[in-house]
Amino acid sequence: MDIGLVGLGKMGGNMRSRLREAGHTVVGYDRNPDLADADSLASMVEQLPSPKVVWVMVPAGDPTRETVAALGELLGEGDLVVDGGNSKWTDDQANAAMLADKGVGFVDCGVSGGVWGLQNGYALMCGGSDEDVAKVQPALDALKPAEGGFVHAGRKPGAGHFAKMVHNGIEYAMMQSYAEGWELLEKVDLVEDVPAVFDSWRSGTVIRSWLLDLLVAAIEDDTHLDQLRGYADDSGEGRWTVEAAIDNAVPMNVIAASLFARFTSRQDDSPAMKAIAAMRNQFGGHAVHTEAPVGGDANPDVRGG
């Protein structure tokens, strides 16, 4: 299929490569002309056959809202916009309604996989009508892992991003558990090889996971995580998950506690938060905060996880 892709950063650029490797034609636009295939949104849209499909991979909030609004002026009846960023589901509902007035379809798609998605594929959680999802299905099939990893979460706008939001809330809690366990093993003068203990858990145990793999990779490179500050950013999804739990009277003790732990990390140099920061950097290439004289993160990016 032919598809436009707006936003060619760490995620978007890799997604373009994976789509092209699957034989699809991708016309990419980015504000950085060194990354772009088209020199404007309008030029990108002009190069696409109808019905046109444009996938948006820009930061959530105003950048996404402004991009979708601009596409609404450029696209026409039967075309489709896919928001693959980390937008809040309420934004999806507003964007879908705005585009529907112009006859343009809308699919919200939560994407997980970080910088490893190019190689392993991306987990995709979509919201939108059956007809709209079908228009982008060839791209979804190319982006997802070889087996599984895709769900049409619901037909109402926002279903995909709501599912991805809860996914990220669970991720917060899992990372916090691993991090606290790592801190305790480090603290007590008893276990001689903490990285080896974590590595042994990767096979045959009930707590094995990709996050555990990533933590092992991080502590093998920096055993005591001395190169990191105990500071962990949050990208918003954890907050939205807790807000939704409050709105719906759903007890969410562990996820809420893991979110608040990240806030605490901005007050103290927490050993556990060094592990959180290490895992975020491993799966998403997120900026880490280092001590002088290294100089801190040169290009902070707090999107995702």
Coordinates of C-alpha atoms in Angstrom, one line a residue:
M1 CA 0.0 0.0 0.0
D2 CA 0.9 3.7 -0.2
I3 CA 1.0 5.5 3.1
G4 CA 2.1 8.9 4.4
L5 CA 4.1 9.1 7.6
V6 CA 4.4 12.3 9.6
G7 CA 7.2 12.3 12.2
L8 CA 10.4 10.4 11.5
G9 CA 12.1 10.4 14.9
K10 CA 13.2 7.3 16.8
M11 CA 9.9 5.5 16.4
G12 CA 8.6 6.9 13.1
G13 CA 11.9 6.5 11.3
N14 CA 12.1 2.8 12.2
M15 CA 8.5 2.3 11.3
R16 CA 9.1 3.8 7.8
S17 CA 12.0 1.3 7.4
R18 CA 10.0 -1.7 8.5
L19 CA 7.1 -0.7 6.2
R20 CA 9.4 -0.3 3.2
E21 CA 11.1 -3.6 4.0
A22 CA 7.6 -5.2 3.7
G23 CA 7.2 -3.7 0.2
H24 CA 5.0 -0.7 1.0
T25 CA 5.5 2.8 -0.4
V26 CA 6.1 5.4 2.3
V27 CA 6.2 9.1 1.8
G28 CA 7.5 10.6 5.0
Y29 CA 7.4 14.2 6.3
D30 CA 9.4 15.6 9.2
R31 CA 10.3 19.1 10.2
N32 CA 13.9 18.0 9.8
P33 CA 14.5 18.1 6.0
D34 CA 17.3 15.6 6.3
L35 CA 14.8 12.9 7.3
A36 CA 11.9 13.9 5.1
D37 CA 10.8 12.6 1.7
A38 CA 8.4 15.5 1.1
D39 CA 9.1 19.2 1.9
S40 CA 5.6 19.8 3.4
L41 CA 2.5 18.1 4.6
A42 CA 0.8 19.3 1.4
S43 CA 3.5 17.8 -0.8
M44 CA 3.3 14.5 1.1
V45 CA -0.5 14.3 0.7
E46 CA -0.2 15.2 -3.0
Q47 CA 2.1 12.2 -3.6
L48 CA -0.4 9.7 -2.2
P49 CA -3.0 7.9 -4.3
S50 CA -6.6 8.0 -3.1
P51 CA -8.0 6.9 -0.8
K52 CA -5.1 8.5 1.1
V53 CA -3.8 7.1 4.4
V54 CA -1.6 9.2 6.6
W55 CA -0.1 7.9 9.8
V56 CA 0.9 10.5 12.4
M57 CA 3.9 9.8 14.8
V58 CA 4.5 13.1 16.6
P59 CA 4.4 14.0 20.3
A60 CA 1.1 13.9 22.0
G61 CA -0.9 17.0 22.8
D62 CA -0.7 20.2 20.7
P63 CA 1.7 18.8 18.1
T64 CA -0.7 15.9 17.3
R65 CA -3.8 18.0 17.5
E66 CA -2.3 20.6 15.2
T67 CA -1.0 18.0 12.7
V68 CA -4.4 16.2 12.6
A69 CA -6.2 19.6 12.1
A70 CA -3.8 20.5 9.2
L71 CA -4.4 17.1 7.6
G72 CA -8.2 17.7 7.9
E73 CA -7.7 20.6 5.6
L74 CA -5.7 18.6 3.1
L75 CA -7.5 15.3 2.9
G76 CA -11.0 14.5 1.5
E77 CA -13.9 12.1 1.5
G78 CA -12.8 8.5 2.1
D79 CA -9.3 9.4 3.3
L80 CA -7.9 8.3 6.6
V81 CA -5.7 9.6 9.5
V82 CA -4.0 7.2 11.9
D83 CA -2.7 8.6 15.2
G84 CA 0.1 6.3 16.3
G85 CA 1.5 8.5 19.0
N86 CA 0.7 8.5 22.8
S87 CA -2.4 10.7 22.6
K88 CA -5.0 10.7 25.4
W89 CA -8.1 8.9 24.3
T90 CA -10.2 12.0 24.8
D91 CA -8.2 13.7 22.1
D92 CA -9.0 10.8 19.8
Q93 CA -12.7 11.4 20.3
A94 CA -12.4 15.1 19.4
N95 CA -10.1 14.4 16.4
A96 CA -12.4 11.7 15.1
A97 CA -15.4 14.0 15.3
M98 CA -13.6 16.9 13.6
L99 CA -12.4 14.6 10.7
A100 CA -15.8 12.9 10.4
D101 CA -17.3 16.3 9.5
K102 CA -15.0 16.4 6.5
G103 CA -15.7 12.7 5.5
V104 CA -12.2 11.7 6.7
G105 CA -11.8 8.5 8.8
F106 CA -9.8 8.2 11.9
V107 CA -8.0 5.3 13.7
D108 CA -6.1 5.7 17.0
C109 CA -3.3 3.2 17.4
G110 CA -1.3 2.6 20.5
V111 CA 2.2 1.5 19.6
S112 CA 4.6 -0.4 21.8
G113 CA 8.0 -1.7 21.0
G114 CA 10.4 1.3 21.3
V115 CA 13.6 1.3 19.5
W116 CA 13.5 -2.5 19.1
G117 CA 10.4 -2.4 17.0
L118 CA 12.2 -2.3 13.7
Q119 CA 13.7 -5.7 14.4
N120 CA 11.0 -7.3 16.5
G121 CA 7.9 -5.7 15.3
Y122 CA 5.5 -3.4 17.2
A123 CA 2.6 -4.3 19.4
L124 CA -0.4 -2.4 18.0
M125 CA -3.7 -1.6 19.7
C126 CA -6.3 0.1 17.4
G127 CA -9.5 1.9 17.9
G128 CA -11.9 2.8 15.0
S129 CA -14.5 1.4 12.7
D130 CA -14.0 -1.9 10.9
E131 CA -13.9 -0.1 7.6
D132 CA -11.2 2.4 8.7
V133 CA -9.0 -0.2 10.3
A134 CA -9.3 -2.3 7.1
K135 CA -7.9 0.6 5.1
V136 CA -4.6 0.5 7.1
Q137 CA -4.5 -3.2 7.8
P138 CA -1.7 -3.9 5.3
A139 CA 0.5 -1.5 7.2
L140 CA -0.6 -2.9 10.5
D141 CA 0.3 -6.4 9.3
A142 CA 3.8 -5.2 8.3
L143 CA 4.5 -3.4 11.5
K144 CA 3.3 -6.0 14.0
P145 CA 5.5 -9.0 15.1
A146 CA 5.4 -12.2 13.1
E147 CA 2.9 -13.8 15.5
G148 CA 0.3 -11.9 17.5
G149 CA 0.9 -8.4 18.7
F150 CA -2.2 -6.8 17.1
V151 CA -5.6 -6.1 18.5
H152 CA -8.6 -4.1 17.2
A153 CA -9.4 -3.0 20.7
G154 CA -12.8 -1.4 20.0
R155 CA -14.8 0.5 17.4
K156 CA -15.2 3.7 19.4
P157 CA -12.5 6.4 18.9
G158 CA -10.0 6.2 21.7
A159 CA -10.2 2.4 22.3
G160 CA -6.7 1.8 21.1
H161 CA -5.0 4.6 23.0
F162 CA -7.0 3.7 26.1
A163 CA -5.7 0.1 25.9
K164 CA -2.1 1.4 25.4
M165 CA -2.5 3.7 28.4
V166 CA -3.4 0.8 30.6
H167 CA -0.5 -1.2 29.1
N168 CA 1.8 1.6 30.1
G169 CA 0.3 1.8 33.6
I170 CA 1.1 -1.9 34.1
E171 CA 4.6 -1.3 32.7
Y172 CA 5.1 1.3 35.4
A173 CA 4.2 -1.2 38.1
M174 CA 6.4 -4.0 36.7
M175 CA 9.4 -1.7 36.4
Q176 CA 8.9 -0.5 39.9
S177 CA 8.9 -4.1 41.3
Y178 CA 12.0 -5.1 39.4
A179 CA 13.7 -1.9 40.6
E180 CA 12.8 -2.3 44.2
G181 CA 14.0 -5.9 44.1
W182 CA 17.3 -4.8 42.6
E183 CA 17.8 -2.1 45.3
L184 CA 17.2 -4.7 48.1
L185 CA 19.7 -7.2 46.6
E186 CA 22.2 -4.4 46.2
K187 CA 21.7 -3.1 49.7
V188 CA 22.1 -6.3 51.7
D189 CA 25.7 -7.5 52.0
L190 CA 24.9 -11.1 51.1
V191 CA 24.3 -11.7 47.4
E192 CA 27.7 -11.4 45.6
D193 CA 26.6 -11.2 42.0
V194 CA 23.3 -9.3 41.6
P195 CA 23.4 -9.2 37.8
A196 CA 23.8 -13.0 37.7
V197 CA 20.7 -13.4 40.0
F198 CA 18.6 -11.3 37.7
D199 CA 20.0 -13.1 34.7
S200 CA 19.0 -16.5 36.2
W201 CA 15.4 -15.3 36.6
R202 CA 15.1 -14.9 32.8
S203 CA 14.5 -18.6 32.3
G204 CA 12.0 -20.8 34.0
T205 CA 10.7 -18.3 36.5
V206 CA 7.2 -16.8 36.7
I207 CA 8.6 -13.2 36.6
R208 CA 10.6 -13.5 33.4
S209 CA 9.8 -10.8 30.9
W210 CA 11.3 -8.5 28.3
L211 CA 11.7 -5.8 30.9
L212 CA 13.7 -8.2 33.0
D213 CA 15.9 -8.8 29.9
L214 CA 16.5 -5.1 29.5
L215 CA 17.3 -4.6 33.2
V216 CA 19.9 -7.4 33.0
A217 CA 21.4 -5.7 29.9
A218 CA 21.6 -2.4 31.7
I219 CA 23.2 -3.8 34.9
E220 CA 25.7 -5.9 33.0
D221 CA 26.9 -2.7 31.4
D222 CA 26.9 -0.7 34.6
T223 CA 26.7 -3.1 37.6
H224 CA 25.7 -0.6 40.2
L225 CA 24.2 1.9 37.8
D226 CA 26.7 4.5 38.9
Q227 CA 26.4 6.3 35.6
L228 CA 22.8 7.2 36.2
R229 CA 20.9 9.5 38.5
G230 CA 18.0 8.0 40.3
Y231 CA 15.6 10.2 38.4
A232 CA 12.8 8.8 36.2
D233 CA 10.5 10.8 33.9
D234 CA 6.9 9.9 33.2
S235 CA 5.3 10.4 29.8
G236 CA 1.7 11.0 30.9
E237 CA 0.1 7.6 30.4
G238 CA 0.6 6.6 34.1
R239 CA -1.2 9.7 35.2
W240 CA -4.0 9.2 32.8
T241 CA -4.4 5.6 33.9
V242 CA -4.7 6.6 37.6
E243 CA -7.1 9.4 36.6
A244 CA -9.3 6.9 34.7
A245 CA -9.2 4.6 37.7
I246 CA -10.4 7.4 40.0
D247 CA -13.2 8.4 37.5
N248 CA -14.4 4.8 37.4
A249 CA -13.8 3.9 41.1
V250 CA -11.4 1.1 40.1
P251 CA -8.8 0.3 42.9
M252 CA -5.3 0.8 41.4
N253 CA -3.0 0.7 44.4
V254 CA 0.2 -0.7 42.7
I255 CA 0.1 1.4 39.5
A256 CA -0.7 4.6 41.5
A257 CA 2.2 3.8 43.9
S258 CA 4.6 3.3 41.0
L259 CA 3.6 6.7 39.5
F260 CA 4.1 8.4 42.8
A261 CA 7.5 6.7 43.2
R262 CA 8.6 8.5 40.0
F263 CA 7.5 11.8 41.5
T264 CA 9.6 11.0 44.5
S265 CA 12.6 10.3 42.3
R266 CA 12.7 14.0 41.4
Q267 CA 13.3 14.9 45.0
D268 CA 15.9 12.2 46.0
D269 CA 18.6 10.3 44.1
S270 CA 16.8 7.0 44.5
P271 CA 18.7 3.7 43.8
A272 CA 15.5 2.0 42.5
M273 CA 14.9 4.9 40.1
K274 CA 18.3 4.3 38.6
A275 CA 17.0 0.9 37.6
I276 CA 13.8 2.5 36.2
A277 CA 15.8 5.0 34.2
A278 CA 18.0 2.2 32.9
M279 CA 15.0 0.1 31.7
R280 CA 13.4 3.1 30.0
N281 CA 16.6 3.9 28.2
Q282 CA 17.0 0.2 27.1
F283 CA 13.5 -0.2 25.6
G284 CA 12.8 3.3 24.3
G285 CA 16.1 5.1 24.0
H286 CA 14.7 7.6 26.5
A287 CA 17.0 10.2 27.9
V288 CA 18.7 9.4 31.1
H289 CA 20.0 11.9 33.6
T290 CA 23.7 11.6 34.3
E291 CA 26.0 13.2 36.8
A292 CA 28.6 15.9 35.9
P293 CA 31.1 15.9 34.3
V294 CA 29.2 13.7 31.8
G295 CA 26.8 16.6 31.2
G296 CA 23.4 15.1 31.4
D297 CA 21.1 14.2 28.5
A298 CA 21.9 16.1 25.3
N299 CA 18.5 15.5 23.7
P300 CA 15.8 14.9 26.4
D301 CA 12.8 12.9 25.2
V302 CA 10.1 11.8 27.6
R303 CA 7.7 10.2 25.2
G304 CA 6.6 6.7 25.8
G305 CA 6.7 4.4 28.9

